[in-house]
Structures are given as structure tokens and as C-alpha cells.
Amino acid sequence: MADPQIVNTLRNKRDQIERAIKAYEKQITDARADLSHINATLRLFEVGGERTQFPVHMGLARLFERGELFGLCKTALETAPEGLDTRQLALSIIQAKGLNETDKVLRQAVAYSIVNVMRRQAARGSVLAGQKRKGVRVWNGLA
């Protein structure tokens, strides 16, 4: 026996509403992804709620000559017998080069370069790498 017309109409309407809900859910997912990307882009341009200059990538390739970074680290370590951590070395090098000490992006970029240079020198035995203090490696001096 065939279903009455009202049952067929209700089933069709149910299927149509389910398809609409799935389409709306997909639109919500897409909108959430778009919102996430917009928020991430806003974070690049706003620091502390104030509009600031876009934080650029700091390329240090032309800032230091070959071997200059290790030479500056060596000089700083000779003046500190107890050793310096990476952040202190970065600040010392920035001061020695006469750069902006308050630039956080520059300090972090210099610190990353210091870690790379000092790890290579520690592997060669030129520098002693000590323990970490507050998550930062302390360089104890020259070997």
C-alpha cells in the first residue's frame, strides 16, 4: 500500500531541512576559519591594543661580518667570569654594535643567531655551554 501524500510531503520537507542545516554548518565552519585568519592578521598589526609598525623579519646576514658575532660574544664572556646567558649576550652585542636596545624583534633575532654560533663553537670545544637558567642557556666562558 502506498504512503499517503502527507507522509511523502513531510519526508521531502525533512530531507530539504537536513540539507539546509548541513549547508549552514559548512558556512559556519568556513566563517570560523575566516574569522581565525582575520584575527591572526590583526595580531600582526596590533601590539598591546595600539597600532604599531608591522613586525618585520630580522635578517642578520649583512649585519655581522664573518666571525664577528662570535668575536663579540668572546669579548663579552671575557669580561664576565661567571658567564652570561643568551639574552645577556644578545643585549651586550646590540650595545657593542650601537643598535636599538629596546627593539624586542632585534634582540630575539640576535639571540637566535647567538645560539646557533655558540652551539657550533661548543661542539668544536671553543666555548663551554653551561646549564640553563630560566629556560636560557648560560655560556660559561672560553675553553
PDB file of N, CA, C and O in Angstrom, residues 36-100:
ATOM      1  N   SER A  36      39.247  33.305  12.155  1.00  0.00           N
ATOM      2  CA  SER A  36      40.554  32.958  12.717  1.00  0.00           C
ATOM      3  C   SER A  36      41.685  33.627  11.938  1.00  0.00           C
ATOM      4  O   SER A  36      42.624  34.164  12.520  1.00  0.00           O
ATOM      5  N   HIS A  37      41.592  33.616  10.615  1.00  0.00           N
ATOM      6  CA  HIS A  37      42.628  34.243   9.786  1.00  0.00           C
ATOM      7  C   HIS A  37      42.638  35.762   9.970  1.00  0.00           C
ATOM      8  O   HIS A  37      43.710  36.377  10.023  1.00  0.00           O
ATOM      9  N   ILE A  38      41.477  36.355  10.081  1.00  0.00           N
ATOM     10  CA  ILE A  38      41.406  37.805  10.284  1.00  0.00           C
ATOM     11  C   ILE A  38      42.003  38.174  11.632  1.00  0.00           C
ATOM     12  O   ILE A  38      42.765  39.144  11.748  1.00  0.00           O
ATOM     13  N   ASN A  39      41.685  37.400  12.670  1.00  0.00           N
ATOM     14  CA  ASN A  39      42.255  37.676  13.990  1.00  0.00           C
ATOM     15  C   ASN A  39      43.770  37.540  13.991  1.00  0.00           C
ATOM     16  O   ASN A  39      44.478  38.327  14.620  1.00  0.00           O
ATOM     17  N   ALA A  40      44.296  36.528  13.291  1.00  0.00           N
ATOM     18  CA  ALA A  40      45.749  36.362  13.216  1.00  0.00           C
ATOM     19  C   ALA A  40      46.404  37.538  12.494  1.00  0.00           C
ATOM     20  O   ALA A  40      47.461  38.021  12.908  1.00  0.00           O
ATOM     21  N   THR A  41      45.786  38.014  11.440  1.00  0.00           N
ATOM     22  CA  THR A  41      46.321  39.162  10.716  1.00  0.00           C
ATOM     23  C   THR A  41      46.279  40.421  11.574  1.00  0.00           C
ATOM     24  O   THR A  41      47.219  41.214  11.577  1.00  0.00           O
ATOM     25  N   LEU A  42      45.210  40.589  12.328  1.00  0.00           N
ATOM     26  CA  LEU A  42      45.123  41.735  13.238  1.00  0.00           C
ATOM     27  C   LEU A  42      46.232  41.712  14.270  1.00  0.00           C
ATOM     28  O   LEU A  42      46.795  42.747  14.626  1.00  0.00           O
ATOM     29  N   ARG A  43      46.573  40.523  14.774  1.00  0.00           N
ATOM     30  CA  ARG A  43      47.645  40.419  15.758  1.00  0.00           C
ATOM     31  C   ARG A  43      48.977  40.855  15.179  1.00  0.00           C
ATOM     32  O   ARG A  43      49.851  41.329  15.909  1.00  0.00           O
ATOM     33  N   LEU A  44      49.168  40.703  13.878  1.00  0.00           N
ATOM     34  CA  LEU A  44      50.414  41.155  13.263  1.00  0.00           C
ATOM     35  C   LEU A  44      50.527  42.678  13.277  1.00  0.00           C
ATOM     36  O   LEU A  44      51.612  43.224  13.409  1.00  0.00           O
ATOM     37  N   PHE A  45      49.384  43.350  13.127  1.00  0.00           N
ATOM     38  CA  PHE A  45      49.410  44.800  13.017  1.00  0.00           C
ATOM     39  C   PHE A  45      49.144  45.520  14.327  1.00  0.00           C
ATOM     40  O   PHE A  45      49.438  46.695  14.442  1.00  0.00           O
ATOM     41  N   GLU A  46      48.593  44.842  15.317  1.00  0.00           N
ATOM     42  CA  GLU A  46      48.301  45.477  16.592  1.00  0.00           C
ATOM     43  C   GLU A  46      49.093  44.800  17.692  1.00  0.00           C
ATOM     44  O   GLU A  46      49.071  43.595  17.838  1.00  0.00           O
ATOM     45  N   VAL A  47      49.812  45.598  18.461  1.00  0.00           N
ATOM     46  CA  VAL A  47      50.548  45.081  19.602  1.00  0.00           C
ATOM     47  C   VAL A  47      50.086  45.870  20.813  1.00  0.00           C
ATOM     48  O   VAL A  47      50.200  47.087  20.853  1.00  0.00           O
ATOM     49  N   GLY A  48      49.551  45.175  21.824  1.00  0.00           N
ATOM     50  CA  GLY A  48      49.095  45.846  23.032  1.00  0.00           C
ATOM     51  C   GLY A  48      47.906  46.759  22.792  1.00  0.00           C
ATOM     52  O   GLY A  48      47.723  47.728  23.501  1.00  0.00           O
ATOM     53  N   GLY A  49      47.102  46.463  21.781  1.00  0.00           N
ATOM     54  CA  GLY A  49      45.931  47.276  21.508  1.00  0.00           C
ATOM     55  C   GLY A  49      46.231  48.548  20.743  1.00  0.00           C
ATOM     56  O   GLY A  49      45.333  49.260  20.350  1.00  0.00           O
ATOM     57  N   GLU A  50      47.481  48.860  20.517  1.00  0.00           N
ATOM     58  CA  GLU A  50      47.853  50.060  19.783  1.00  0.00           C
ATOM     59  C   GLU A  50      48.366  49.662  18.406  1.00  0.00           C
ATOM     60  O   GLU A  50      49.006  48.635  18.238  1.00  0.00           O
ATOM     61  N   ARG A  51      48.109  50.490  17.448  1.00  0.00           N
ATOM     62  CA  ARG A  51      48.638  50.225  16.111  1.00  0.00           C
ATOM     63  C   ARG A  51      50.127  50.522  16.106  1.00  0.00           C
ATOM     64  O   ARG A  51      50.556  51.581  16.513  1.00  0.00           O
ATOM     65  N   THR A  52      50.893  49.573  15.661  1.00  0.00           N
ATOM     66  CA  THR A  52      52.334  49.778  15.585  1.00  0.00           C
ATOM     67  C   THR A  52      52.835  49.374  14.217  1.00  0.00           C
ATOM     68  O   THR A  52      52.086  48.890  13.377  1.00  0.00           O
ATOM     69  N   GLN A  53      54.103  49.531  14.038  1.00  0.00           N
ATOM     70  CA  GLN A  53      54.740  49.151  12.800  1.00  0.00           C
ATOM     71  C   GLN A  53      54.697  47.634  12.663  1.00  0.00           C
ATOM     72  O   GLN A  53      54.809  46.901  13.637  1.00  0.00           O
ATOM     73  N   PHE A  54      54.509  47.160  11.452  1.00  0.00           N
ATOM     74  CA  PHE A  54      54.459  45.723  11.193  1.00  0.00           C
ATOM     75  C   PHE A  54      55.779  45.077  11.621  1.00  0.00           C
ATOM     76  O   PHE A  54      56.844  45.555  11.249  1.00  0.00           O
ATOM     77  N   PRO A  55      55.730  44.024  12.443  1.00  0.00           N
ATOM     78  CA  PRO A  55      56.981  43.399  12.889  1.00  0.00           C
ATOM     79  C   PRO A  55      57.656  42.657  11.739  1.00  0.00           C
ATOM     80  O   PRO A  55      57.189  41.613  11.318  1.00  0.00           O
ATOM     81  N   VAL A  56      58.721  43.198  11.253  1.00  0.00           N
ATOM     82  CA  VAL A  56      59.397  42.634  10.093  1.00  0.00           C
ATOM     83  C   VAL A  56      60.291  41.473  10.500  1.00  0.00           C
ATOM     84  O   VAL A  56      60.695  41.342  11.643  1.00  0.00           O
ATOM     85  N   HIS A  57      60.624  40.645   9.543  1.00  0.00           N
ATOM     86  CA  HIS A  57      61.579  39.565   9.758  1.00  0.00           C
ATOM     87  C   HIS A  57      62.965  40.170   9.818  1.00  0.00           C
ATOM     88  O   HIS A  57      63.347  40.958   8.957  1.00  0.00           O
ATOM     89  N   MET A  58      63.705  39.803  10.851  1.00  0.00           N
ATOM     90  CA  MET A  58      65.042  40.360  11.013  1.00  0.00           C
ATOM     91  C   MET A  58      66.061  39.420  10.375  1.00  0.00           C
ATOM     92  O   MET A  58      66.313  38.336  10.899  1.00  0.00           O
ATOM     93  N   GLY A  59      66.600  39.815   9.257  1.00  0.00           N
ATOM     94  CA  GLY A  59      67.663  39.064   8.623  1.00  0.00           C
ATOM     95  C   GLY A  59      69.004  39.656   9.051  1.00  0.00           C
ATOM     96  O   GLY A  59      69.269  40.827   8.814  1.00  0.00           O
ATOM     97  N   LEU A  60      69.814  38.867   9.693  1.00  0.00           N
ATOM     98  CA  LEU A  60      71.072  39.374  10.226  1.00  0.00           C
ATOM     99  C   LEU A  60      72.270  39.028   9.349  1.00  0.00           C
ATOM    100  O   LEU A  60      73.407  39.224   9.751  1.00  0.00           O
ATOM    101  N   ALA A  61      72.012  38.543   8.162  1.00  0.00           N
ATOM    102  CA  ALA A  61      73.100  38.088   7.304  1.00  0.00           C
ATOM    103  C   ALA A  61      74.098  39.197   6.997  1.00  0.00           C
ATOM    104  O   ALA A  61      75.297  38.961   6.940  1.00  0.00           O
ATOM    105  N   ARG A  62      73.614  40.412   6.819  1.00  0.00           N
ATOM    106  CA  ARG A  62      74.515  41.520   6.459  1.00  0.00           C
ATOM    107  C   ARG A  62      74.857  42.411   7.644  1.00  0.00           C
ATOM    108  O   ARG A  62      75.590  43.375   7.499  1.00  0.00           O
ATOM    109  N   LEU A  63      74.308  42.093   8.810  1.00  0.00           N
ATOM    110  CA  LEU A  63      74.568  42.915   9.985  1.00  0.00           C
ATOM    111  C   LEU A  63      75.929  42.595  10.600  1.00  0.00           C
ATOM    112  O   LEU A  63      76.617  43.477  11.101  1.00  0.00           O
ATOM    113  N   PHE A  64      76.317  41.322  10.539  1.00  0.00           N
ATOM    114  CA  PHE A  64      77.596  40.888  11.114  1.00  0.00           C
ATOM    115  C   PHE A  64      78.480  40.313  10.021  1.00  0.00           C
ATOM    116  O   PHE A  64      78.029  39.563   9.168  1.00  0.00           O
ATOM    117  N   GLU A  65      79.741  40.665  10.079  1.00  0.00           N
ATOM    118  CA  GLU A  65      80.696  40.060   9.156  1.00  0.00           C
ATOM    119  C   GLU A  65      80.994  38.635   9.606  1.00  0.00           C
ATOM    120  O   GLU A  65      80.649  38.237  10.717  1.00  0.00           O
ATOM    121  N   ARG A  66      81.674  37.904   8.779  1.00  0.00           N
ATOM    122  CA  ARG A  66      82.003  36.518   9.102  1.00  0.00           C
ATOM    123  C   ARG A  66      82.885  36.471  10.356  1.00  0.00           C
ATOM    124  O   ARG A  66      83.934  37.103  10.412  1.00  0.00           O
ATOM    125  N   GLY A  67      82.424  35.751  11.369  1.00  0.00           N
ATOM    126  CA  GLY A  67      83.166  35.585  12.607  1.00  0.00           C
ATOM    127  C   GLY A  67      82.999  36.719  13.596  1.00  0.00           C
ATOM    128  O   GLY A  67      83.468  36.635  14.730  1.00  0.00           O
ATOM    129  N   GLU A  68      82.333  37.792  13.192  1.00  0.00           N
ATOM    130  CA  GLU A  68      82.202  38.951  14.072  1.00  0.00           C
ATOM    131  C   GLU A  68      81.306  38.644  15.274  1.00  0.00           C
ATOM    132  O   GLU A  68      81.596  39.058  16.401  1.00  0.00           O
ATOM    133  N   LEU A  69      80.237  37.893  15.053  1.00  0.00           N
ATOM    134  CA  LEU A  69      79.317  37.598  16.147  1.00  0.00           C
ATOM    135  C   LEU A  69      80.009  36.793  17.241  1.00  0.00           C
ATOM    136  O   LEU A  69      79.896  37.115  18.425  1.00  0.00           O
ATOM    137  N   PHE A  70      80.776  35.793  16.859  1.00  0.00           N
ATOM    138  CA  PHE A  70      81.498  35.012  17.867  1.00  0.00           C
ATOM    139  C   PHE A  70      82.563  35.862  18.548  1.00  0.00           C
ATOM    140  O   PHE A  70      82.790  35.752  19.749  1.00  0.00           O
ATOM    141  N   GLY A  71      83.206  36.737  17.799  1.00  0.00           N
ATOM    142  CA  GLY A  71      84.203  37.627  18.396  1.00  0.00           C
ATOM    143  C   GLY A  71      83.586  38.540  19.450  1.00  0.00           C
ATOM    144  O   GLY A  71      84.163  38.744  20.525  1.00  0.00           O
ATOM    145  N   LEU A  72      82.411  39.081  19.162  1.00  0.00           N
ATOM    146  CA  LEU A  72      81.724  39.919  20.140  1.00  0.00           C
ATOM    147  C   LEU A  72      81.287  39.116  21.363  1.00  0.00           C
ATOM    148  O   LEU A  72      81.369  39.589  22.499  1.00  0.00           O
ATOM    149  N   CYS A  73      80.837  37.880  21.125  1.00  0.00           N
ATOM    150  CA  CYS A  73      80.452  37.003  22.244  1.00  0.00           C
ATOM    151  C   CYS A  73      81.673  36.696  23.109  1.00  0.00           C
ATOM    152  O   CYS A  73      81.598  36.706  24.342  1.00  0.00           O
ATOM    153  N   LYS A  74      82.790  36.429  22.458  1.00  0.00           N
ATOM    154  CA  LYS A  74      84.023  36.114  23.176  1.00  0.00           C
ATOM    155  C   LYS A  74      84.460  37.289  24.043  1.00  0.00           C
ATOM    156  O   LYS A  74      84.816  37.115  25.216  1.00  0.00           O
ATOM    157  N   THR A  75      84.385  38.480  23.506  1.00  0.00           N
ATOM    158  CA  THR A  75      84.745  39.674  24.265  1.00  0.00           C
ATOM    159  C   THR A  75      83.824  39.855  25.465  1.00  0.00           C
ATOM    160  O   THR A  75      84.287  40.176  26.572  1.00  0.00           O
ATOM    161  N   ALA A  76      82.539  39.652  25.265  1.00  0.00           N
ATOM    162  CA  ALA A  76      81.579  39.805  26.363  1.00  0.00           C
ATOM    163  C   ALA A  76      81.810  38.746  27.434  1.00  0.00           C
ATOM    164  O   ALA A  76      81.711  39.031  28.634  1.00  0.00           O
ATOM    165  N   LEU A  77      82.146  37.528  27.040  1.00  0.00           N
ATOM    166  CA  LEU A  77      82.375  36.453  28.006  1.00  0.00           C
ATOM    167  C   LEU A  77      83.671  36.659  28.785  1.00  0.00           C
ATOM    168  O   LEU A  77      83.772  36.238  29.934  1.00  0.00           O
ATOM    169  N   GLU A  78      84.659  37.293  28.168  1.00  0.00           N
ATOM    170  CA  GLU A  78      85.913  37.552  28.875  1.00  0.00           C
ATOM    171  C   GLU A  78      85.718  38.543  30.016  1.00  0.00           C
ATOM    172  O   GLU A  78      86.418  38.490  31.024  1.00  0.00           O
ATOM    173  N   THR A  79      84.746  39.445  29.879  1.00  0.00           N
ATOM    174  CA  THR A  79      84.501  40.432  30.921  1.00  0.00           C
ATOM    175  C   THR A  79      83.585  39.903  32.023  1.00  0.00           C
ATOM    176  O   THR A  79      83.450  40.554  33.058  1.00  0.00           O
ATOM    177  N   ALA A  80      82.983  38.752  31.802  1.00  0.00           N
ATOM    178  CA  ALA A  80      82.067  38.177  32.804  1.00  0.00           C
ATOM    179  C   ALA A  80      82.538  36.763  33.161  1.00  0.00           C
ATOM    180  O   ALA A  80      82.197  35.806  32.480  1.00  0.00           O
ATOM    181  N   PRO A  81      83.322  36.603  34.213  1.00  0.00           N
ATOM    182  CA  PRO A  81      83.857  35.278  34.555  1.00  0.00           C
ATOM    183  C   PRO A  81      82.777  34.287  34.993  1.00  0.00           C
ATOM    184  O   PRO A  81      82.967  33.081  34.859  1.00  0.00           O
ATOM    185  N   GLU A  82      81.644  34.777  35.495  1.00  0.00           N
ATOM    186  CA  GLU A  82      80.580  33.863  35.925  1.00  0.00           C
ATOM    187  C   GLU A  82      79.745  33.368  34.747  1.00  0.00           C
ATOM    188  O   GLU A  82      78.918  32.478  34.906  1.00  0.00           O
ATOM    189  N   GLY A  83      79.943  33.942  33.581  1.00  0.00           N
ATOM    190  CA  GLY A  83      79.224  33.537  32.382  1.00  0.00           C
ATOM    191  C   GLY A  83      78.016  34.418  32.137  1.00  0.00           C
ATOM    192  O   GLY A  83      77.552  35.145  33.007  1.00  0.00           O
ATOM    193  N   LEU A  84      77.524  34.364  30.924  1.00  0.00           N
ATOM    194  CA  LEU A  84      76.351  35.142  30.528  1.00  0.00           C
ATOM    195  C   LEU A  84      75.358  34.213  29.849  1.00  0.00           C
ATOM    196  O   LEU A  84      75.747  33.274  29.159  1.00  0.00           O
ATOM    197  N   ASP A  85      74.076  34.508  30.049  1.00  0.00           N
ATOM    198  CA  ASP A  85      73.098  33.717  29.309  1.00  0.00           C
ATOM    199  C   ASP A  85      72.893  34.346  27.932  1.00  0.00           C
ATOM    200  O   ASP A  85      73.443  35.404  27.618  1.00  0.00           O
ATOM    201  N   THR A  86      72.112  33.680  27.105  1.00  0.00           N
ATOM    202  CA  THR A  86      71.938  34.110  25.725  1.00  0.00           C
ATOM    203  C   THR A  86      71.325  35.505  25.644  1.00  0.00           C
ATOM    204  O   THR A  86      71.723  36.321  24.810  1.00  0.00           O
ATOM    205  N   ARG A  87      70.361  35.801  26.507  1.00  0.00           N
ATOM    206  CA  ARG A  87      69.731  37.122  26.481  1.00  0.00           C
ATOM    207  C   ARG A  87      70.729  38.219  26.840  1.00  0.00           C
ATOM    208  O   ARG A  87      70.741  39.283  26.226  1.00  0.00           O
ATOM    209  N   GLN A  88      71.564  37.952  27.833  1.00  0.00           N
ATOM    210  CA  GLN A  88      72.567  38.940  28.222  1.00  0.00           C
ATOM    211  C   GLN A  88      73.590  39.132  27.113  1.00  0.00           C
ATOM    212  O   GLN A  88      74.038  40.258  26.852  1.00  0.00           O
ATOM    213  N   LEU A  89      73.970  38.044  26.454  1.00  0.00           N
ATOM    214  CA  LEU A  89      74.896  38.155  25.325  1.00  0.00           C
ATOM    215  C   LEU A  89      74.272  38.975  24.198  1.00  0.00           C
ATOM    216  O   LEU A  89      74.949  39.814  23.595  1.00  0.00           O
ATOM    217  N   ALA A  90      72.997  38.745  23.911  1.00  0.00           N
ATOM    218  CA  ALA A  90      72.322  39.484  22.842  1.00  0.00           C
ATOM    219  C   ALA A  90      72.307  40.978  23.159  1.00  0.00           C
ATOM    220  O   ALA A  90      72.621  41.807  22.298  1.00  0.00           O
ATOM    221  N   LEU A  91      71.986  41.328  24.388  1.00  0.00           N
ATOM    222  CA  LEU A  91      71.969  42.734  24.780  1.00  0.00           C
ATOM    223  C   LEU A  91      73.368  43.339  24.693  1.00  0.00           C
ATOM    224  O   LEU A  91      73.550  44.465  24.216  1.00  0.00           O
ATOM    225  N   SER A  92      74.381  42.584  25.111  1.00  0.00           N
ATOM    226  CA  SER A  92      75.759  43.064  25.052  1.00  0.00           C
ATOM    227  C   SER A  92      76.190  43.316  23.600  1.00  0.00           C
ATOM    228  O   SER A  92      76.847  44.327  23.307  1.00  0.00           O
ATOM    229  N   ILE A  93      75.811  42.426  22.703  1.00  0.00           N
ATOM    230  CA  ILE A  93      76.195  42.574  21.296  1.00  0.00           C
ATOM    231  C   ILE A  93      75.464  43.750  20.659  1.00  0.00           C
ATOM    232  O   ILE A  93      76.046  44.522  19.891  1.00  0.00           O
ATOM    233  N   ILE A  94      74.187  43.903  20.992  1.00  0.00           N
ATOM    234  CA  ILE A  94      73.424  45.033  20.455  1.00  0.00           C
ATOM    235  C   ILE A  94      74.034  46.348  20.919  1.00  0.00           C
ATOM    236  O   ILE A  94      74.156  47.299  20.141  1.00  0.00           O
ATOM    237  N   GLN A  95      74.456  46.408  22.185  1.00  0.00           N
ATOM    238  CA  GLN A  95      75.114  47.615  22.697  1.00  0.00           C
ATOM    239  C   GLN A  95      76.444  47.840  21.999  1.00  0.00           C
ATOM    240  O   GLN A  95      76.792  48.971  21.655  1.00  0.00           O
ATOM    241  N   ALA A  96      77.206  46.774  21.784  1.00  0.00           N
ATOM    242  CA  ALA A  96      78.512  46.910  21.137  1.00  0.00           C
ATOM    243  C   ALA A  96      78.381  47.402  19.699  1.00  0.00           C
ATOM    244  O   ALA A  96      79.230  48.144  19.209  1.00  0.00           O
ATOM    245  N   LYS A  97      77.310  46.993  19.012  1.00  0.00           N
ATOM    246  CA  LYS A  97      77.098  47.428  17.632  1.00  0.00           C
ATOM    247  C   LYS A  97      76.404  48.783  17.553  1.00  0.00           C
ATOM    248  O   LYS A  97      76.273  49.350  16.475  1.00  0.00           O
ATOM    249  N   GLY A  98      75.930  49.306  18.706  1.00  0.00           N
ATOM    250  CA  GLY A  98      75.261  50.598  18.712  1.00  0.00           C
ATOM    251  C   GLY A  98      73.858  50.551  18.136  1.00  0.00           C
ATOM    252  O   GLY A  98      73.381  51.528  17.571  1.00  0.00           O
ATOM    253  N   LEU A  99      73.175  49.421  18.302  1.00  0.00           N
ATOM    254  CA  LEU A  99      71.825  49.266  17.770  1.00  0.00           C
ATOM    255  C   LEU A  99      70.790  49.600  18.843  1.00  0.00           C
ATOM    256  O   LEU A  99      71.128  49.835  19.998  1.00  0.00           O
ATOM    257  N   ASN A 100      69.529  49.573  18.481  1.00  0.00           N
ATOM    258  CA  ASN A 100      68.432  49.905  19.380  1.00  0.00           C
ATOM    259  C   ASN A 100      68.232  48.783  20.399  1.00  0.00           C
ATOM    260  O   ASN A 100      67.807  47.688  20.050  1.00  0.00           O
TER     261      ASN A 100
END
